[in-house]
Amino acid sequence: MFFHQDAIFDQLSIHRVGNKAQDEYFVLSDSPIDLSQDEVLPDLLMQYFMKPFGKANEVYRFYHPNEDLQLNEVYHFAKQYFDDKIAFHDMSQQLAKHLYEVSEHPKIKGGELYIVALKNVQMEGEDHDAIGIFKSENKEAYLKVYPNGEGFDLDYEQEAININKLDKGVVIVNVEEEEGYKVLVVDQTNQSEAVYWKDDFLKIRTRNDNYQQTGNIMKVYKKFVNEKLDETFELESADKIDLLNRSMNYFKTKETFDQSEFEEEVIANPDAAALFKSYQQNFEEEFDTAFQSSFEIATPAVKKMASTYKSVLKLDKNFHIYIHGKRDYIETGFDEERGLHYYKLYFENETQA
């Protein structure tokens, strides 16, 4: 878990980075911002920069396709700063230049880049120094109402920043340097052009921890049930929901995932289990992510995936059937006289919602 409540600003530098593809340029400031004389602004900035990371569960690491971490520009300059080999403001200028070089998609928005040195950032129970990199791209208009004599007056400010809407951010925690640090990321823009932040600027990939293992196995199993199983077994919709419900129940009630146990209790079919293993291997090869046969189940990942597991059968526009278990209490068939499909439900007690 990540906590910033006791974190403090050590230094702050601001630059502007334009879109290289649009012949915009970057503007580098000459020196850091002095926040020592302001009692309010540091708290507002802390809210703006750090609050979105309170729900960040996925931890990333820097990498480089050539397997040499020093070739990753952000990692390289962050390490130099943590090792006291480069001044903070010089590092911030180098990071701004690097971001400019990768801002080549025509739809990437220019904006202010904030580089922050942080102290007392708590990551997974320990305090560390950290570097924050944040970018503001979207501006809004704000109204200002203020007293004037016996009444009030009204003014506005264009191109202002909403401190409750951080566009992009990354926190680099100074721990596990050799593995690529612990990195947390926020990116509120999900369009295709926005991948440059993670893929081109940062070059990061998820740390393959319990959270990632839990989320990945649940995503892959869901896709396997909804797509792959149909090709071989021609499952009914109720069967798919039942398989997903059984898997969700497994992850909610167990503390540890065990591949063999999961296949026996949830999939419960040797042929389907073999097909699932093959499906997992294809995922591993495509995304370069290895599955572990056993790991501790991460409850936050289960909660996140729960909202994507559907347990509702929608029948035309007339009926919704919520299936929570007891697959053998549901029968399906076809009424030839009416020319319609039907479901038959068995139950013991009736309650009115």
Short mmCIF file of N, CA, C and O in Angstrom, two decimals, residues 139-199:
data_model
loop_
_atom_site.label_atom_id
_atom_site.label_comp_id
_atom_site.label_asym_id
_atom_site.label_seq_id
_atom_site.Cartn_x
_atom_site.Cartn_y
_atom_site.Cartn_z
N LYS A 139 -7.07 22.31 -19.17
CA LYS A 139 -7.32 23.52 -18.39
C LYS A 139 -8.81 23.81 -18.36
O LYS A 139 -9.56 23.40 -19.25
N GLU A 140 -9.26 24.52 -17.32
CA GLU A 140 -10.66 24.86 -17.15
C GLU A 140 -10.80 26.33 -16.77
O GLU A 140 -9.83 26.96 -16.35
N ALA A 141 -12.00 26.85 -16.94
CA ALA A 141 -12.30 28.22 -16.52
C ALA A 141 -12.90 28.18 -15.11
O ALA A 141 -13.72 27.31 -14.81
N TYR A 142 -12.49 29.11 -14.25
CA TYR A 142 -12.98 29.17 -12.87
C TYR A 142 -13.58 30.54 -12.58
O TYR A 142 -13.03 31.57 -12.96
N LEU A 143 -14.72 30.53 -11.88
CA LEU A 143 -15.35 31.76 -11.42
C LEU A 143 -14.83 32.11 -10.04
O LEU A 143 -14.60 31.22 -9.20
N LYS A 144 -14.66 33.41 -9.81
CA LYS A 144 -14.24 33.88 -8.49
C LYS A 144 -15.23 34.94 -8.01
O LYS A 144 -15.47 35.93 -8.70
N VAL A 145 -15.83 34.70 -6.84
CA VAL A 145 -16.77 35.64 -6.25
C VAL A 145 -16.09 36.26 -5.03
O VAL A 145 -15.55 35.54 -4.18
N TYR A 146 -16.10 37.60 -4.93
CA TYR A 146 -15.45 38.26 -3.80
C TYR A 146 -16.27 39.47 -3.36
O TYR A 146 -17.00 40.07 -4.15
N PRO A 147 -16.16 39.83 -2.07
CA PRO A 147 -16.93 40.97 -1.54
C PRO A 147 -16.53 42.27 -2.22
O PRO A 147 -15.36 42.49 -2.54
N ASN A 148 -17.52 43.13 -2.42
CA ASN A 148 -17.26 44.45 -3.00
C ASN A 148 -18.27 45.43 -2.38
O ASN A 148 -19.44 45.44 -2.74
N GLY A 149 -17.79 46.24 -1.43
CA GLY A 149 -18.68 47.16 -0.73
C GLY A 149 -19.71 46.39 0.07
O GLY A 149 -19.38 45.55 0.91
N GLU A 150 -20.98 46.68 -0.21
CA GLU A 150 -22.05 45.99 0.50
C GLU A 150 -22.57 44.77 -0.26
O GLU A 150 -23.56 44.16 0.13
N GLY A 151 -21.91 44.45 -1.34
CA GLY A 151 -22.34 43.29 -2.13
C GLY A 151 -21.16 42.44 -2.55
O GLY A 151 -20.18 42.31 -1.81
N PHE A 152 -21.28 41.88 -3.73
CA PHE A 152 -20.24 40.98 -4.22
C PHE A 152 -19.93 41.33 -5.68
O PHE A 152 -20.73 41.94 -6.38
N ASP A 153 -18.77 40.90 -6.09
CA ASP A 153 -18.38 41.07 -7.49
C ASP A 153 -17.95 39.71 -8.02
O ASP A 153 -17.67 38.78 -7.26
N LEU A 154 -17.88 39.63 -9.34
CA LEU A 154 -17.61 38.35 -9.99
C LEU A 154 -16.48 38.51 -10.99
O LEU A 154 -16.42 39.48 -11.74
N ASP A 155 -15.59 37.54 -11.00
CA ASP A 155 -14.48 37.53 -11.97
C ASP A 155 -14.26 36.09 -12.39
O ASP A 155 -14.89 35.16 -11.87
N TYR A 156 -13.38 35.90 -13.33
CA TYR A 156 -13.09 34.54 -13.79
C TYR A 156 -11.62 34.43 -14.17
O TYR A 156 -10.92 35.42 -14.35
N GLU A 157 -11.19 33.19 -14.28
CA GLU A 157 -9.82 32.92 -14.70
C GLU A 157 -9.84 31.81 -15.74
O GLU A 157 -10.34 30.71 -15.48
N GLN A 158 -9.31 32.11 -16.91
CA GLN A 158 -9.23 31.12 -17.98
C GLN A 158 -7.98 30.27 -17.82
O GLN A 158 -7.02 30.66 -17.15
N GLU A 159 -8.00 29.11 -18.45
CA GLU A 159 -6.81 28.25 -18.49
C GLU A 159 -6.28 27.93 -17.10
O GLU A 159 -5.06 27.92 -16.87
N ALA A 160 -7.17 27.70 -16.15
CA ALA A 160 -6.75 27.34 -14.80
C ALA A 160 -6.73 25.83 -14.64
O ALA A 160 -7.29 25.08 -15.45
N ILE A 161 -6.08 25.36 -13.59
CA ILE A 161 -5.91 23.93 -13.35
C ILE A 161 -6.82 23.48 -12.22
O ILE A 161 -6.85 24.11 -11.15
N ASN A 162 -7.56 22.42 -12.45
CA ASN A 162 -8.40 21.83 -11.42
C ASN A 162 -7.55 20.87 -10.58
O ASN A 162 -7.08 19.85 -11.07
N ILE A 163 -7.35 21.21 -9.31
CA ILE A 163 -6.45 20.40 -8.48
C ILE A 163 -7.05 19.05 -8.11
O ILE A 163 -6.40 18.23 -7.47
N ASN A 164 -8.29 18.80 -8.49
CA ASN A 164 -8.91 17.49 -8.25
C ASN A 164 -8.85 16.59 -9.47
O ASN A 164 -9.41 15.50 -9.47
N LYS A 165 -8.16 17.05 -10.53
CA LYS A 165 -8.10 16.27 -11.77
C LYS A 165 -6.67 16.24 -12.30
O LYS A 165 -6.29 17.05 -13.14
N LEU A 166 -5.87 15.33 -11.78
CA LEU A 166 -4.51 15.15 -12.28
C LEU A 166 -4.55 14.37 -13.59
O LEU A 166 -5.15 13.30 -13.66
N ASP A 167 -3.92 14.90 -14.63
CA ASP A 167 -3.95 14.22 -15.93
C ASP A 167 -3.00 13.03 -15.96
O ASP A 167 -3.39 11.91 -16.29
N LYS A 168 -1.74 13.27 -15.63
CA LYS A 168 -0.75 12.19 -15.68
C LYS A 168 0.22 12.35 -14.52
O LYS A 168 0.57 13.47 -14.15
N GLY A 169 0.64 11.24 -13.97
CA GLY A 169 1.60 11.31 -12.88
C GLY A 169 2.32 10.00 -12.67
O GLY A 169 1.83 8.93 -13.05
N VAL A 170 3.51 10.10 -12.09
CA VAL A 170 4.27 8.91 -11.74
C VAL A 170 5.06 9.23 -10.48
O VAL A 170 5.57 10.34 -10.30
N VAL A 171 5.11 8.27 -9.56
CA VAL A 171 5.93 8.39 -8.35
C VAL A 171 6.97 7.28 -8.38
O VAL A 171 6.62 6.09 -8.49
N ILE A 172 8.23 7.67 -8.32
CA ILE A 172 9.35 6.72 -8.35
C ILE A 172 9.89 6.62 -6.94
O ILE A 172 10.45 7.58 -6.40
N VAL A 173 9.71 5.48 -6.31
CA VAL A 173 10.10 5.28 -4.92
C VAL A 173 11.52 4.70 -4.88
O VAL A 173 11.82 3.72 -5.56
N ASN A 174 12.36 5.32 -4.07
CA ASN A 174 13.77 4.93 -4.02
C ASN A 174 13.97 3.66 -3.21
O ASN A 174 14.46 3.68 -2.08
N VAL A 175 13.58 2.54 -3.81
CA VAL A 175 13.76 1.23 -3.20
C VAL A 175 13.82 0.20 -4.34
O VAL A 175 13.24 0.40 -5.40
N GLU A 176 14.59 -0.88 -4.11
CA GLU A 176 14.75 -1.94 -5.11
C GLU A 176 15.27 -1.37 -6.44
O GLU A 176 14.74 -1.62 -7.51
N GLU A 177 16.32 -0.61 -6.31
CA GLU A 177 16.94 0.06 -7.47
C GLU A 177 17.33 -0.92 -8.57
O GLU A 177 17.08 -0.69 -9.76
N GLU A 178 17.95 -2.04 -8.20
CA GLU A 178 18.45 -2.98 -9.20
C GLU A 178 17.33 -3.65 -9.98
O GLU A 178 17.54 -4.12 -11.11
N GLU A 179 16.13 -3.73 -9.40
CA GLU A 179 14.99 -4.32 -10.09
C GLU A 179 14.21 -3.30 -10.91
O GLU A 179 13.25 -3.66 -11.59
N GLY A 180 14.60 -2.00 -10.83
CA GLY A 180 13.88 -0.98 -11.59
C GLY A 180 12.98 -0.11 -10.75
O GLY A 180 12.06 0.52 -11.27
N TYR A 181 13.27 -0.04 -9.42
CA TYR A 181 12.49 0.76 -8.47
C TYR A 181 11.03 0.28 -8.38
O TYR A 181 10.57 -0.53 -9.18
N LYS A 182 10.34 0.84 -7.38
CA LYS A 182 8.89 0.66 -7.30
C LYS A 182 8.26 1.92 -7.87
O LYS A 182 8.57 3.04 -7.43
N VAL A 183 7.38 1.76 -8.84
CA VAL A 183 6.84 2.88 -9.59
C VAL A 183 5.31 2.80 -9.58
O VAL A 183 4.74 1.76 -9.88
N LEU A 184 4.68 3.91 -9.23
CA LEU A 184 3.22 4.03 -9.27
C LEU A 184 2.84 5.02 -10.37
O LEU A 184 3.51 6.04 -10.54
N VAL A 185 1.76 4.72 -11.10
CA VAL A 185 1.41 5.54 -12.26
C VAL A 185 -0.07 5.90 -12.23
O VAL A 185 -0.92 5.08 -11.86
N VAL A 186 -0.36 7.13 -12.64
CA VAL A 186 -1.73 7.59 -12.88
C VAL A 186 -1.78 8.18 -14.28
O VAL A 186 -0.91 8.96 -14.67
N ASP A 187 -2.77 7.76 -15.07
CA ASP A 187 -2.96 8.32 -16.41
C ASP A 187 -4.47 8.38 -16.65
O ASP A 187 -5.10 7.37 -16.89
N GLN A 188 -5.02 9.58 -16.57
CA GLN A 188 -6.47 9.75 -16.70
C GLN A 188 -6.92 9.81 -18.14
O GLN A 188 -8.12 9.82 -18.41
N THR A 189 -5.99 9.90 -19.07
CA THR A 189 -6.35 9.93 -20.49
C THR A 189 -6.11 8.56 -21.08
O THR A 189 -4.99 8.09 -21.15
N ASN A 190 -7.17 7.90 -21.52
CA ASN A 190 -7.09 6.51 -21.95
C ASN A 190 -7.09 6.34 -23.46
O ASN A 190 -7.18 5.24 -23.98
N GLN A 191 -7.02 7.45 -24.20
CA GLN A 191 -7.02 7.34 -25.66
C GLN A 191 -5.76 6.65 -26.13
O GLN A 191 -4.76 6.55 -25.42
N SER A 192 -5.78 6.18 -27.38
CA SER A 192 -4.65 5.43 -27.92
C SER A 192 -3.36 6.24 -27.90
O SER A 192 -2.27 5.70 -27.72
N GLU A 193 -3.48 7.57 -28.09
CA GLU A 193 -2.26 8.38 -28.14
C GLU A 193 -1.62 8.53 -26.76
O GLU A 193 -0.47 8.94 -26.64
N ALA A 194 -2.39 8.19 -25.69
CA ALA A 194 -1.89 8.40 -24.34
C ALA A 194 -0.90 7.31 -23.89
O ALA A 194 -0.28 7.46 -22.85
N VAL A 195 -0.76 6.25 -24.64
CA VAL A 195 0.16 5.18 -24.23
C VAL A 195 1.60 5.66 -24.19
O VAL A 195 2.46 4.99 -23.62
N TYR A 196 1.88 6.81 -24.82
CA TYR A 196 3.25 7.31 -24.82
C TYR A 196 3.78 7.55 -23.41
O TYR A 196 4.98 7.46 -23.16
N TRP A 197 2.88 7.87 -22.46
CA TRP A 197 3.30 8.16 -21.09
C TRP A 197 3.95 6.94 -20.44
O TRP A 197 5.04 7.02 -19.86
N LYS A 198 3.29 5.79 -20.55
CA LYS A 198 3.83 4.57 -19.95
C LYS A 198 4.87 3.89 -20.83
O LYS A 198 5.90 3.42 -20.34
N ASP A 199 4.57 3.81 -22.12
CA ASP A 199 5.40 2.99 -23.01
C ASP A 199 6.63 3.71 -23.54
O ASP A 199 7.72 3.12 -23.61
#
